Coordinates of C-alpha atoms in Angstrom, one line a residue:
Chain B
M109 CA -8.0 -5.5 -36.7
T110 CA -9.8 -7.7 -39.2
V111 CA -13.4 -8.7 -38.6
P112 CA -12.5 -12.4 -38.1
L113 CA -10.1 -11.4 -35.3
E114 CA -12.7 -9.2 -33.7
D115 CA -15.0 -12.2 -33.8
L116 CA -12.4 -14.3 -32.0
A117 CA -11.9 -11.5 -29.4
S118 CA -15.7 -11.7 -28.7
N119 CA -15.3 -15.2 -27.4
P120 CA -17.9 -15.4 -24.6
F121 CA -15.3 -16.8 -22.1
F122 CA -13.2 -13.7 -22.7
V123 CA -16.3 -11.5 -22.3
L124 CA -17.2 -13.1 -19.0
G125 CA -13.5 -13.3 -17.8
L126 CA -13.7 -17.0 -17.2
T127 CA -12.1 -20.2 -18.6
P128 CA -13.7 -23.2 -20.2
A129 CA -13.3 -25.0 -16.9
A130 CA -16.1 -22.9 -15.4
S131 CA -19.3 -24.7 -14.5
P132 CA -22.7 -23.4 -15.8
L133 CA -23.5 -22.1 -12.3
E134 CA -20.2 -20.1 -12.2
L135 CA -21.0 -18.7 -15.6
E136 CA -24.4 -17.5 -14.5
R137 CA -23.1 -15.9 -11.3
Q138 CA -20.3 -14.2 -13.2
G139 CA -22.7 -12.9 -15.8
Q140 CA -25.1 -11.5 -13.2
K141 CA -22.2 -9.9 -11.3
L142 CA -20.9 -8.2 -14.4
L143 CA -24.3 -6.9 -15.4
A144 CA -24.7 -5.4 -12.0
M145 CA -21.3 -3.8 -12.1
L146 CA -22.1 -2.4 -15.6
Q147 CA -25.4 -1.1 -14.4
V148 CA -23.8 1.0 -11.6
G149 CA -21.0 2.1 -14.0
L150 CA -18.0 0.5 -12.3
E151 CA -15.0 1.1 -14.5
A152 CA -13.4 -2.3 -13.8
A153 CA -16.2 -4.0 -15.7
T154 CA -16.2 -1.8 -18.8
S155 CA -13.4 -3.7 -20.6
Y156 CA -12.0 -7.3 -20.8
P157 CA -8.6 -8.6 -21.8
T158 CA -8.0 -10.8 -24.8
P159 CA -4.8 -12.0 -26.4
F160 CA -5.3 -9.2 -29.0
G161 CA -5.7 -6.4 -26.4
D162 CA -8.4 -5.0 -24.2
H163 CA -12.0 -4.8 -25.6
P164 CA -15.0 -2.8 -24.4
R165 CA -17.6 -4.9 -22.5
T166 CA -21.2 -4.0 -22.7
A167 CA -24.3 -5.4 -21.0
E168 CA -25.5 -6.6 -24.4
A169 CA -22.2 -8.5 -25.0
V170 CA -22.5 -10.1 -21.5
R171 CA -26.1 -11.3 -22.2
Q172 CA -25.1 -12.6 -25.6
A173 CA -22.1 -14.5 -24.0
L174 CA -24.4 -16.1 -21.5
A175 CA -26.9 -17.2 -24.2
T176 CA -24.1 -18.6 -26.3
L177 CA -22.6 -20.7 -23.4
R178 CA -26.0 -22.1 -22.5
D179 CA -26.1 -23.9 -25.9
P180 CA -23.7 -26.9 -25.6
A181 CA -22.7 -26.9 -29.3
R182 CA -21.9 -23.1 -29.2
R183 CA -20.1 -23.5 -25.9
H184 CA -17.9 -26.2 -27.5
E185 CA -17.1 -23.9 -30.3
A186 CA -16.1 -21.2 -27.8
E187 CA -13.9 -23.7 -25.9
V188 CA -12.1 -24.7 -29.1
W189 CA -11.3 -21.1 -29.9
F190 CA -10.4 -20.0 -26.3
D191 CA -6.7 -20.8 -25.9
L192 CA -5.3 -18.4 -28.5
P193 CA -1.8 -16.9 -28.8
A194 CA -1.1 -13.1 -29.1
P195 CA -0.3 -12.0 -32.6
S196 CA 3.4 -11.7 -33.5
P197 CA 4.7 -8.2 -34.3
P198 CA 3.6 -7.1 -37.8
P199 CA 5.9 -8.1 -40.7
R200 CA 8.1 -5.5 -42.2
Q201 CA 6.1 -3.6 -44.8
A202 CA 7.4 -4.0 -48.4
P203 CA 7.4 -0.7 -50.3
R204 CA 5.5 0.3 -53.4
W205 CA 7.7 1.4 -56.3
T206 CA 5.1 3.8 -57.6
D207 CA 7.0 5.1 -60.6
L208 CA 8.7 1.9 -61.8
R209 CA 6.8 1.7 -65.1
E210 CA 7.9 5.3 -65.9
R211 CA 11.5 4.4 -65.1
L212 CA 11.3 1.3 -67.4
G213 CA 9.8 3.2 -70.3
W214 CA 6.3 1.9 -70.0
R215 CA 4.8 5.4 -69.5
Chain C
M29 CA 29.5 -21.3 -114.2
T30 CA 31.2 -20.7 -110.8
R31 CA 31.9 -17.1 -111.9
W32 CA 28.2 -16.4 -112.1
L33 CA 27.2 -18.2 -109.0
P34 CA 27.8 -15.3 -106.6
A35 CA 25.9 -12.9 -108.9
V36 CA 23.0 -15.4 -109.2
L37 CA 23.0 -15.9 -105.4
G38 CA 23.1 -12.1 -104.8
A39 CA 20.2 -11.6 -107.2
V40 CA 18.1 -14.2 -105.5
L41 CA 18.8 -12.6 -102.1
I42 CA 18.0 -9.1 -103.4
W43 CA 14.8 -10.4 -104.9
A44 CA 13.9 -12.1 -101.6
Y45 CA 14.5 -8.9 -99.7
I46 CA 12.5 -6.8 -102.1
R47 CA 9.6 -9.3 -101.7
F48 CA 9.9 -9.1 -97.9
V49 CA 9.8 -5.2 -98.0
H50 CA 6.8 -5.3 -100.3
Q51 CA 5.1 -7.7 -98.0
A52 CA 5.8 -5.4 -95.0
L53 CA 4.7 -2.2 -96.7
S54 CA 1.5 -3.8 -97.9
D55 CA 0.9 -5.1 -94.4
G56 CA 0.4 -8.6 -95.7
P57 CA 0.9 -11.7 -93.5
P58 CA 4.5 -12.9 -93.5
R59 CA 5.3 -15.8 -95.8
G60 CA 7.1 -18.9 -94.7
H61 CA 7.4 -20.3 -91.2
G62 CA 10.0 -20.5 -88.5
R63 CA 13.2 -18.8 -87.4
L64 CA 15.1 -20.2 -90.4
W65 CA 12.9 -18.1 -92.6
A66 CA 13.6 -15.0 -90.5
F67 CA 17.3 -15.8 -90.8
G68 CA 17.0 -16.1 -94.6
N69 CA 15.2 -12.7 -94.8
T70 CA 18.0 -11.2 -92.6
L71 CA 20.7 -12.6 -94.9
A72 CA 18.8 -11.2 -97.9
A73 CA 18.6 -7.8 -96.3
W74 CA 22.2 -7.7 -95.4
T75 CA 23.1 -8.7 -99.0
A76 CA 20.8 -6.2 -100.7
L77 CA 21.3 -3.2 -98.4
P78 CA 25.1 -2.9 -98.7
L79 CA 24.8 -3.1 -102.5
L80 CA 22.2 -0.3 -102.3
G81 CA 24.5 1.6 -99.9
A82 CA 27.4 1.3 -102.4
L83 CA 25.1 2.6 -105.1
G84 CA 24.2 5.5 -102.9
V85 CA 27.8 6.4 -102.2
R86 CA 28.6 6.2 -105.9
L87 CA 25.7 8.5 -106.8
A88 CA 26.6 10.9 -104.0
L89 CA 30.2 11.2 -105.2
D90 CA 30.0 11.0 -109.0
A91 CA 26.6 12.2 -110.3
G92 CA 26.3 16.0 -109.7
V93 CA 23.9 17.8 -107.4
V94 CA 20.8 15.8 -108.2
G95 CA 22.7 12.5 -108.0
A96 CA 24.3 13.6 -104.7
V97 CA 20.9 14.3 -103.2
A98 CA 19.5 11.0 -104.5
G99 CA 22.6 9.2 -103.2
M100 CA 22.2 10.7 -99.7
L101 CA 18.5 9.8 -99.6
L102 CA 19.3 6.3 -100.7
L103 CA 22.0 6.1 -98.0
A104 CA 19.6 7.3 -95.3
A105 CA 17.0 4.7 -96.4
V106 CA 19.6 2.0 -96.3
A107 CA 20.6 3.1 -92.8
V108 CA 17.0 2.9 -91.6
L109 CA 16.4 -0.5 -93.3
L110 CA 19.6 -2.0 -91.9
V111 CA 18.6 -1.5 -88.2
P112 CA 14.8 -1.0 -88.1
W113 CA 14.3 -2.8 -84.8
P114 CA 16.9 -0.8 -82.8
L115 CA 15.4 2.4 -84.3
A116 CA 11.9 1.3 -83.2
T117 CA 13.0 0.6 -79.6
A118 CA 15.5 3.4 -79.2
I119 CA 13.6 6.2 -81.0
A120 CA 10.1 5.5 -82.1
I121 CA 8.9 4.1 -78.8
P122 CA 10.5 6.7 -76.5
R123 CA 9.3 9.5 -78.7
G124 CA 5.7 8.1 -78.7
W125 CA 5.5 7.5 -82.5
P126 CA 3.1 4.5 -82.9
K127 CA 2.9 4.6 -86.7
V128 CA 6.7 4.8 -87.1
A129 CA 7.2 2.1 -84.5
Y130 CA 4.7 -0.1 -86.4
G131 CA 6.5 0.4 -89.7
L132 CA 9.9 -0.2 -88.3
A133 CA 8.8 -3.3 -86.5
R134 CA 7.3 -4.6 -89.8
L135 CA 10.6 -3.9 -91.6
S136 CA 12.6 -5.9 -89.2
T137 CA 13.7 -9.1 -90.7
L138 CA 14.9 -10.5 -87.4
R139 CA 11.4 -9.9 -85.9
S140 CA 9.5 -11.2 -89.0
Q141 CA 8.8 -14.6 -87.4
P142 CA 6.7 -16.1 -85.9
D143 CA 4.4 -13.2 -85.2
A144 CA 5.4 -10.1 -87.3
I145 CA 2.0 -8.3 -87.3
G146 CA 1.3 -9.0 -83.6
L147 CA 4.7 -7.7 -82.6
A148 CA 4.4 -4.6 -84.8
M149 CA 1.0 -3.9 -83.1
A150 CA 2.6 -4.4 -79.7
T151 CA 5.5 -2.1 -80.6
A152 CA 3.1 0.6 -81.8
S153 CA 1.0 0.1 -78.6
R154 CA 4.1 0.5 -76.4
A155 CA 4.9 3.8 -78.3
L156 CA 1.3 4.9 -77.7
L157 CA 1.8 4.3 -73.9
R158 CA 4.4 7.0 -74.0
R159 CA 1.9 9.6 -74.9
P160 CA 0.6 11.5 -71.8
E161 CA -3.1 11.5 -72.9
P162 CA -5.3 8.6 -74.2
H163 CA -5.5 8.7 -78.0
A164 CA -8.6 6.7 -79.1
T165 CA -8.0 7.3 -82.9
M166 CA -4.5 6.0 -82.7
A167 CA -5.5 3.0 -80.6
G168 CA -8.2 2.2 -83.2
W169 CA -5.6 2.5 -86.0
I170 CA -3.4 -0.1 -84.1
E171 CA -6.3 -2.4 -83.5
S172 CA -7.4 -2.2 -87.1
H173 CA -4.2 -4.1 -88.1
G174 CA -5.5 -7.2 -86.3
H175 CA -8.9 -7.3 -88.0
G176 CA -9.6 -10.5 -89.8
R177 CA -6.3 -12.0 -88.8
P178 CA -5.5 -14.8 -86.3
I179 CA -5.2 -13.7 -82.7
T180 CA -1.6 -14.2 -81.8
P181 CA 0.3 -13.6 -78.6
G182 CA 1.5 -10.3 -80.0
V183 CA -2.0 -9.2 -80.8
V184 CA -3.1 -10.1 -77.2
L185 CA -0.1 -8.1 -75.9
A186 CA -1.1 -5.2 -78.0
H187 CA -4.6 -5.2 -76.7
G188 CA -3.3 -5.5 -73.2
L189 CA -1.0 -2.4 -73.6
L190 CA -3.9 -0.5 -75.2
A191 CA -6.0 -1.4 -72.1
A192 CA -3.2 0.1 -70.0
H193 CA -3.2 3.2 -72.3
R194 CA -6.9 3.6 -71.5
G195 CA -6.1 3.3 -67.8
D196 CA -7.7 -0.1 -67.4
D197 CA -4.8 -1.8 -65.6
P198 CA -6.9 -4.8 -64.3
M199 CA -7.8 -5.8 -67.9
A200 CA -4.2 -5.2 -69.0
R201 CA -3.0 -7.5 -66.3
R202 CA -5.4 -10.3 -67.4
L203 CA -4.5 -9.9 -71.1
L204 CA -0.8 -9.9 -70.5
H205 CA -1.1 -12.9 -68.2
A206 CA -3.1 -14.7 -71.0
V207 CA 0.0 -14.3 -73.2
E208 CA 1.6 -17.0 -70.9
H209 CA -0.9 -19.5 -72.1
F210 CA 0.1 -19.4 -75.8
D211 CA 2.3 -22.1 -77.2
P212 CA 5.9 -20.7 -76.7
A213 CA 6.7 -21.6 -80.4
T214 CA 4.1 -19.1 -81.5
H215 CA 5.4 -15.9 -80.0
D216 CA 8.5 -13.8 -80.4
D217 CA 10.8 -13.6 -77.4
V218 CA 10.2 -9.9 -77.2
V219 CA 6.4 -10.5 -76.7
I220 CA 6.8 -12.7 -73.7
T221 CA 9.6 -10.5 -72.2
W222 CA 7.5 -7.3 -72.6
A223 CA 4.4 -9.0 -71.1
R224 CA 6.3 -10.2 -68.1
E225 CA 8.2 -6.9 -67.6
W226 CA 5.0 -4.9 -67.7
R227 CA 3.2 -7.2 -65.3
A228 CA 6.2 -7.2 -62.9
A229 CA 6.5 -3.4 -63.0
E230 CA 2.8 -2.8 -62.5
A231 CA 2.7 -5.3 -59.6
A232 CA 5.7 -3.6 -58.0
E233 CA 3.9 -0.3 -58.2
R234 CA 1.1 -1.8 -56.1
G235 CA 3.5 -3.4 -53.7
A236 CA 2.2 -6.8 -54.8
W237 CA 5.6 -8.5 -54.6
P238 CA 4.4 -12.1 -54.9
E239 CA 2.9 -11.1 -58.2
V240 CA 6.2 -9.6 -59.2
V241 CA 7.9 -13.0 -58.5
D242 CA 5.1 -14.8 -60.4
A243 CA 5.7 -12.6 -63.5
A244 CA 9.5 -12.5 -63.3
T245 CA 10.3 -15.9 -62.1
R246 CA 9.6 -17.5 -65.4
L247 CA 12.3 -15.1 -66.8
G248 CA 12.6 -14.2 -70.4
P249 CA 15.3 -14.8 -72.8
N250 CA 18.1 -12.3 -72.2
A251 CA 16.1 -10.6 -69.5
P252 CA 18.5 -9.3 -66.8
L253 CA 15.8 -6.8 -65.6
L254 CA 13.4 -9.7 -64.9
R255 CA 16.1 -11.7 -63.1
W256 CA 16.8 -8.7 -60.9
L257 CA 13.0 -8.0 -60.3
D258 CA 12.6 -11.7 -59.4
G259 CA 15.4 -11.3 -56.8
V260 CA 13.9 -8.1 -55.4
G261 CA 10.4 -9.8 -55.2
R262 CA 11.8 -12.7 -53.3
R263 CA 13.6 -10.4 -50.8
Y264 CA 10.5 -8.4 -50.2
T265 CA 8.4 -11.5 -49.7
D266 CA 11.0 -13.0 -47.3
A267 CA 11.3 -16.1 -49.5
I268 CA 13.7 -18.7 -48.2
D269 CA 15.5 -18.7 -51.6
A270 CA 15.8 -14.9 -51.8
P271 CA 19.2 -13.9 -53.2
T272 CA 22.0 -12.5 -51.0
D273 CA 23.2 -8.9 -51.2
E274 CA 26.0 -10.0 -53.5
S275 CA 23.8 -12.1 -55.8
L276 CA 21.2 -9.4 -56.1
D277 CA 24.0 -6.8 -56.8
A278 CA 25.4 -9.1 -59.5
R279 CA 21.9 -9.3 -61.2
W280 CA 21.6 -5.5 -61.0
Q281 CA 25.0 -5.0 -62.6
Q282 CA 23.7 -6.8 -65.7
I283 CA 20.8 -4.4 -66.3
P284 CA 21.6 -1.9 -69.1
I285 CA 19.5 0.9 -67.5
R286 CA 20.6 0.1 -63.9
R287 CA 21.4 3.8 -63.1
K288 CA 17.7 4.6 -63.3
L289 CA 17.1 1.9 -60.7
S290 CA 20.0 2.6 -58.4
D291 CA 18.0 4.1 -55.5
L292 CA 15.4 1.3 -55.6
H293 CA 18.2 -1.4 -55.7
H294 CA 20.0 0.1 -52.7
A295 CA 16.7 0.5 -50.8
C296 CA 16.1 -3.2 -51.3
I297 CA 19.6 -4.1 -50.2
G298 CA 19.1 -2.0 -47.1
H299 CA 15.6 -3.5 -46.4
H300 CA 17.3 -6.7 -45.1
H301 CA 20.2 -6.3 -42.8
T302 CA 20.3 -10.0 -42.0
T303 CA 20.2 -13.1 -44.1
P304 CA 16.6 -13.3 -45.5
G305 CA 14.4 -16.2 -44.8
R306 CA 12.4 -17.4 -41.8
S307 CA 14.0 -19.0 -38.8
P308 CA 13.4 -22.7 -38.2
S309 CA 11.5 -21.7 -35.0
D310 CA 9.0 -19.7 -37.1
A311 CA 8.4 -22.6 -39.4
S312 CA 7.7 -25.0 -36.6
S313 CA 5.3 -22.7 -34.6
S314 CA 1.7 -23.8 -34.2
P315 CA -1.0 -23.3 -36.8
L316 CA -3.0 -21.2 -34.3
Q317 CA 0.0 -18.8 -34.1
R318 CA 0.2 -18.6 -37.9
H319 CA -3.6 -18.2 -38.1
I320 CA -3.7 -15.4 -35.6
D321 CA -0.8 -13.7 -37.3
A322 CA -2.5 -13.9 -40.7
L323 CA -5.8 -12.5 -39.3
A324 CA -3.9 -9.7 -37.5
H325 CA -1.7 -8.8 -40.6
P326 CA -3.2 -10.4 -43.7
T327 CA -0.5 -10.4 -46.4
P328 CA 0.2 -13.0 -49.1
A329 CA 3.1 -14.4 -47.0
T330 CA 1.2 -14.6 -43.7
L331 CA -1.9 -16.2 -45.4
A332 CA 0.3 -18.7 -47.2
D333 CA 2.1 -19.5 -43.9
A334 CA -1.3 -20.1 -42.2
V335 CA -2.7 -22.3 -45.0
Q336 CA 0.5 -24.4 -44.9
A337 CA 0.5 -24.7 -41.1
W338 CA -3.2 -25.8 -41.1
S339 CA -2.4 -28.3 -43.9
E340 CA 0.5 -29.8 -42.0
A341 CA -1.7 -30.1 -38.9
A342 CA -4.9 -31.1 -40.6
A343 CA -5.3 -34.5 -39.1
G344 CA -5.2 -33.3 -35.5
E345 CA -7.0 -30.0 -36.0
A346 CA -10.1 -31.1 -38.0
H347 CA -12.4 -29.5 -35.4
R348 CA -11.0 -26.1 -36.0
L349 CA -10.5 -26.2 -39.8
P350 CA -13.9 -25.1 -41.2
R351 CA -13.9 -21.9 -39.2
A352 CA -10.2 -21.3 -39.6
L353 CA -10.4 -21.5 -43.4
A354 CA -13.5 -19.4 -43.6
D355 CA -11.8 -16.7 -41.3
L356 CA -8.7 -16.7 -43.4
A357 CA -10.8 -16.2 -46.6
R358 CA -12.7 -13.3 -45.0
A359 CA -9.5 -11.7 -43.7
A360 CA -7.9 -12.0 -47.2
G361 CA -11.0 -10.6 -48.8
E362 CA -11.0 -7.6 -46.5
V363 CA -7.6 -6.5 -47.9
G364 CA -8.4 -7.6 -51.5
L365 CA -6.1 -10.6 -51.6
P366 CA -7.0 -14.1 -52.8
L367 CA -6.6 -17.0 -50.4
P368 CA -3.7 -19.1 -51.5
P369 CA -4.7 -22.4 -53.2
L370 CA -5.7 -25.0 -50.7
P371 CA -3.9 -28.3 -50.6
A372 CA -6.0 -31.4 -51.0
S373 CA -5.8 -32.2 -47.3
L374 CA -7.8 -29.0 -46.5
R375 CA -10.4 -29.1 -49.2
P376 CA -12.8 -31.5 -47.4
H377 CA -13.0 -29.1 -44.5
V378 CA -14.3 -26.1 -46.5
D379 CA -17.8 -24.7 -45.9
A380 CA -19.4 -22.7 -48.6
A381 CA -20.5 -19.3 -47.2
D382 CA -23.5 -17.1 -47.9
A383 CA -21.1 -14.5 -49.0
D384 CA -20.3 -16.7 -52.0
E385 CA -23.5 -15.6 -53.7
A386 CA -22.1 -12.1 -54.1
V387 CA -19.2 -13.3 -56.1
L388 CA -20.8 -16.3 -57.8
G389 CA -23.9 -14.4 -59.1
P390 CA -22.0 -12.1 -61.6
L391 CA -19.9 -15.0 -62.7
E392 CA -23.0 -17.2 -63.5
L393 CA -24.6 -14.3 -65.3
A394 CA -21.5 -13.8 -67.5
S395 CA -21.2 -17.5 -68.3
Q396 CA -24.9 -17.6 -69.2
R397 CA -24.4 -14.7 -71.6
L398 CA -21.5 -16.4 -73.2
H399 CA -23.5 -19.7 -73.4
R400 CA -26.4 -17.9 -75.2
S401 CA -24.0 -16.2 -77.6
L402 CA -22.4 -19.5 -78.4
M403 CA -25.8 -21.1 -79.0
S404 CA -27.0 -18.3 -81.2
P405 CA -26.8 -18.6 -85.0
M406 CA -24.7 -15.4 -85.2
V407 CA -21.0 -15.9 -85.9
I408 CA -18.8 -14.9 -82.9
D409 CA -16.1 -12.4 -83.4
P410 CA -12.9 -14.1 -82.1
L411 CA -11.8 -10.8 -80.4
A412 CA -15.1 -10.7 -78.5
G413 CA -14.4 -14.4 -77.5
L414 CA -11.1 -13.3 -76.1
F415 CA -12.7 -10.5 -74.0
D416 CA -15.5 -12.9 -72.9
W417 CA -12.7 -15.2 -71.6
M418 CA -11.0 -12.3 -69.9
E419 CA -14.2 -11.2 -68.2
L420 CA -14.7 -14.7 -66.8
D421 CA -11.1 -14.8 -65.8
G422 CA -11.5 -11.5 -63.9
L423 CA -14.7 -12.8 -62.2
L424 CA -12.9 -15.9 -61.1
D425 CA -10.3 -13.8 -59.5
E426 CA -13.1 -12.1 -57.6
V427 CA -14.2 -15.5 -56.4
R428 CA -10.7 -16.3 -55.3
R429 CA -10.5 -13.0 -53.4
G430 CA -13.9 -12.6 -52.0
G431 CA -15.4 -16.2 -51.8
S432 CA -15.1 -18.9 -49.3
P433 CA -12.3 -21.4 -49.8
G434 CA -14.8 -23.7 -51.6
A435 CA -16.3 -21.0 -53.8
L436 CA -13.8 -21.7 -56.6
R437 CA -15.1 -25.2 -57.0
L438 CA -18.7 -23.9 -57.2
A439 CA -17.5 -21.4 -59.8
F440 CA -15.7 -24.1 -61.8
R441 CA -18.6 -25.7 -63.7
P442 CA -20.4 -22.6 -64.9
T443 CA -17.1 -21.3 -66.2
Y444 CA -15.7 -24.5 -67.6
G445 CA -18.6 -25.5 -69.8
P446 CA -19.1 -22.3 -71.9
L447 CA -15.3 -21.7 -72.2
T448 CA -14.7 -25.3 -73.3
T449 CA -17.3 -24.8 -76.0
L450 CA -15.7 -21.4 -76.9
A451 CA -12.3 -23.2 -77.3
V452 CA -13.9 -25.7 -79.7
V453 CA -15.7 -23.0 -81.7
L454 CA -12.5 -21.0 -82.0
Y455 CA -10.6 -24.0 -83.3
N456 CA -13.3 -25.6 -85.6
D457 CA -15.3 -22.7 -86.9
L458 CA -13.3 -19.5 -86.5
D459 CA -9.8 -20.7 -87.6
Q460 CA -8.2 -19.4 -84.4
P461 CA -6.0 -22.4 -83.4
L462 CA -3.5 -20.3 -81.4
L463 CA -6.2 -18.6 -79.2
S464 CA -8.1 -21.9 -78.9
N465 CA -4.9 -23.6 -77.8
A466 CA -4.2 -20.9 -75.2
L467 CA -7.7 -21.1 -73.8
T468 CA -7.4 -24.9 -73.5
R469 CA -4.1 -24.5 -71.6
W470 CA -5.9 -22.0 -69.3
L471 CA -8.8 -24.4 -68.8
L472 CA -6.4 -27.2 -68.0
A473 CA -4.6 -25.1 -65.3
L474 CA -8.0 -24.2 -63.8
A475 CA -9.1 -27.8 -63.7
Q476 CA -5.8 -28.7 -62.0
E477 CA -6.3 -25.9 -59.5
V478 CA -9.8 -27.2 -58.4
G479 CA -8.6 -30.8 -58.6
D480 CA -11.2 -32.0 -61.2
Q481 CA -9.6 -35.0 -62.6
R482 CA -12.1 -35.7 -65.4
A483 CA -11.7 -32.1 -66.6
V484 CA -8.0 -32.4 -66.4
E485 CA -8.1 -35.5 -68.7
H486 CA -10.5 -33.9 -71.1
Q487 CA -8.5 -30.7 -71.5
T488 CA -5.3 -32.8 -71.8
Q489 CA -6.9 -34.6 -74.7
N490 CA -8.1 -31.4 -76.3
L491 CA -4.7 -29.9 -76.0
S492 CA -3.0 -32.8 -77.8
A493 CA -5.7 -32.7 -80.5
S494 CA -5.3 -28.9 -81.0
L495 CA -1.6 -29.0 -81.6
R496 CA -1.2 -28.7 -85.3
P497 CA 2.0 -29.9 -86.9

C-alpha cells in the first residue's frame, strides 16, 4: 500500500468508527470509550475497518483523531475524504522482456 | 562523338568513385549534399566496380600465377566494395568488430548522405556493444572520429550506444531520445530506426510498456520490428487502439528475425484472451474510484486514468483536487514513475510541496554551473554542451517523477534560460547548427509542456531563424 493510501486510511472518522454526521459530543464520547477499551486490552478495539482493509488502532491514533476533528478546517478535510470506494482488483501485470536487446542484436 | 560518350561517362563515374573512396579512407567529410549525391556515388560505384571485377577475372584467368593471385585479390576487394553496408550489418556488427564496421560504413555509397561519419561512428558503437566487456580504448577510438566535427544525429546515437556499452542506460536513453529532436532531413533513416529500436527494447526489458509505445509509435522507415513492438506495447498497456490477435500476428510475420521472438509474441497473444481495451463502465466510473485505484496500484495506465478522470470532473471536485494531485504525485514517485502531464484544467489546483526542494535543488545547481560556464571567457566544447543539456534533461525527469505536479513549472525557468543561451552560442559561436536546432526543438516542447506561451513564441521564432537553407 502506498503512503498516500495509508494516509487516507488514517482518516479520523475511520479511526473512531464514526461518520461525518457525528456531533462533537458523540466524537468525544466515542474517543474516550475507545481509549478505555484499548487500555484494558479489548481485542475489539485494536483494529478498525477502512475501504482498503482493516488497520491497527492505537491510543495515539485515537487521540490524534480527536485532535484533528476538534479543528473545523481539518474536520472538513476529513469529511471530504471519508466516502471512499474500495480499490478495484489490481491490473494484470505486464511482463519484462529481460533479454530483448540480446535477441535483437543490441548486446 | 557518340562512340566516345559511354567511355567518357564511364571515366567520369570511375573518377567520382575513386574520389569517394579516397574521401572515405582519409576519413574526410563527405562532399556534396543530399540523397541525389548519394545516388550519384552509388551509380559511380556500380560502374567502376564491375569494370574492376572484369579486370580481376581477366587477370585471374590469363596472367599466370602472380596474375591469378592479384586477380583473386582484386575480385575479393570488389566483392567487399560492392556491398559494404550489408557486410557491416551482417558480419562486422555481430562479430563485434568496431573498426571494420566503421570502415565498411564509410565505404557505403548509399549511406554516404546526409551523415556519413556519424552513421559510421554509430555502426562501430553498435559493433562494440556486442563485446562482452567494456573496452575504453576502442570507445575512445570511436569518439575520436567526431572531434572537431559538427555534432550530428549519428554522433549523438554513437555517444548513446557508447553510454550503453559503459552500462549507463539512463544516459543512453536520454541521448537516443535527443536524436528525435534533430531535423529529420539531417539524419540517415538507419540512425532514427536504431535509436527507436534500442529505446523500445530497453524499455521492454524494464517492463515500461508506455515507453515502448512512445519509442515505437513514431515508427521508422521500413521498420516492421518497431510496428510489432508498438502493437505489443499497446496490448500490454491496455490501449483502446491495441491491435487484435490477427493484426499483431500480421505485424510479426513481417519481421525478418521473427523466430527469435516467437515465444514473446505468443505470450503477448495469450496475455489477452478478450478484446483489449477498457469497458465503457470503467471509463465512466468516478474520479474517486480511479484515484483510489491509482494509489493502490500506481502504474502509468492507472495514473493516466486518474488524471483524466479528475480533469473531466475538475469543476465539481475543486475541493478535492489539491490533495488528490499531490497524492498521485507521491504515489507515482514511490514507484519511480512521472505523473502524466496535467491538462490545463488541473494546473491551477496544484500546490507546490516541500519535497520539491529535493528535486529542484540539484537542478538549480546544474543550471547555475551551466550559466557560469556560458558566461566565462573560455570557449565551450560543443560535446560538453550536449552533455550539459542531457544532465538537465535527466534532472527534469527527476522533477517529473519526484516533484509535486507544479514542480515542473518551478523547474522551467532555471532550465530554460541557460539552455536557450547554450542554443544561441552553439549556433552563433560554435558552428553547431544541427545541435542548436535540436536543442531549440527540445526547448519548444518543454515550453509547450509547461504551457508558457511567451517561451513557446520565442522558441518558435528561434527555430525558424535557425533553419538554414
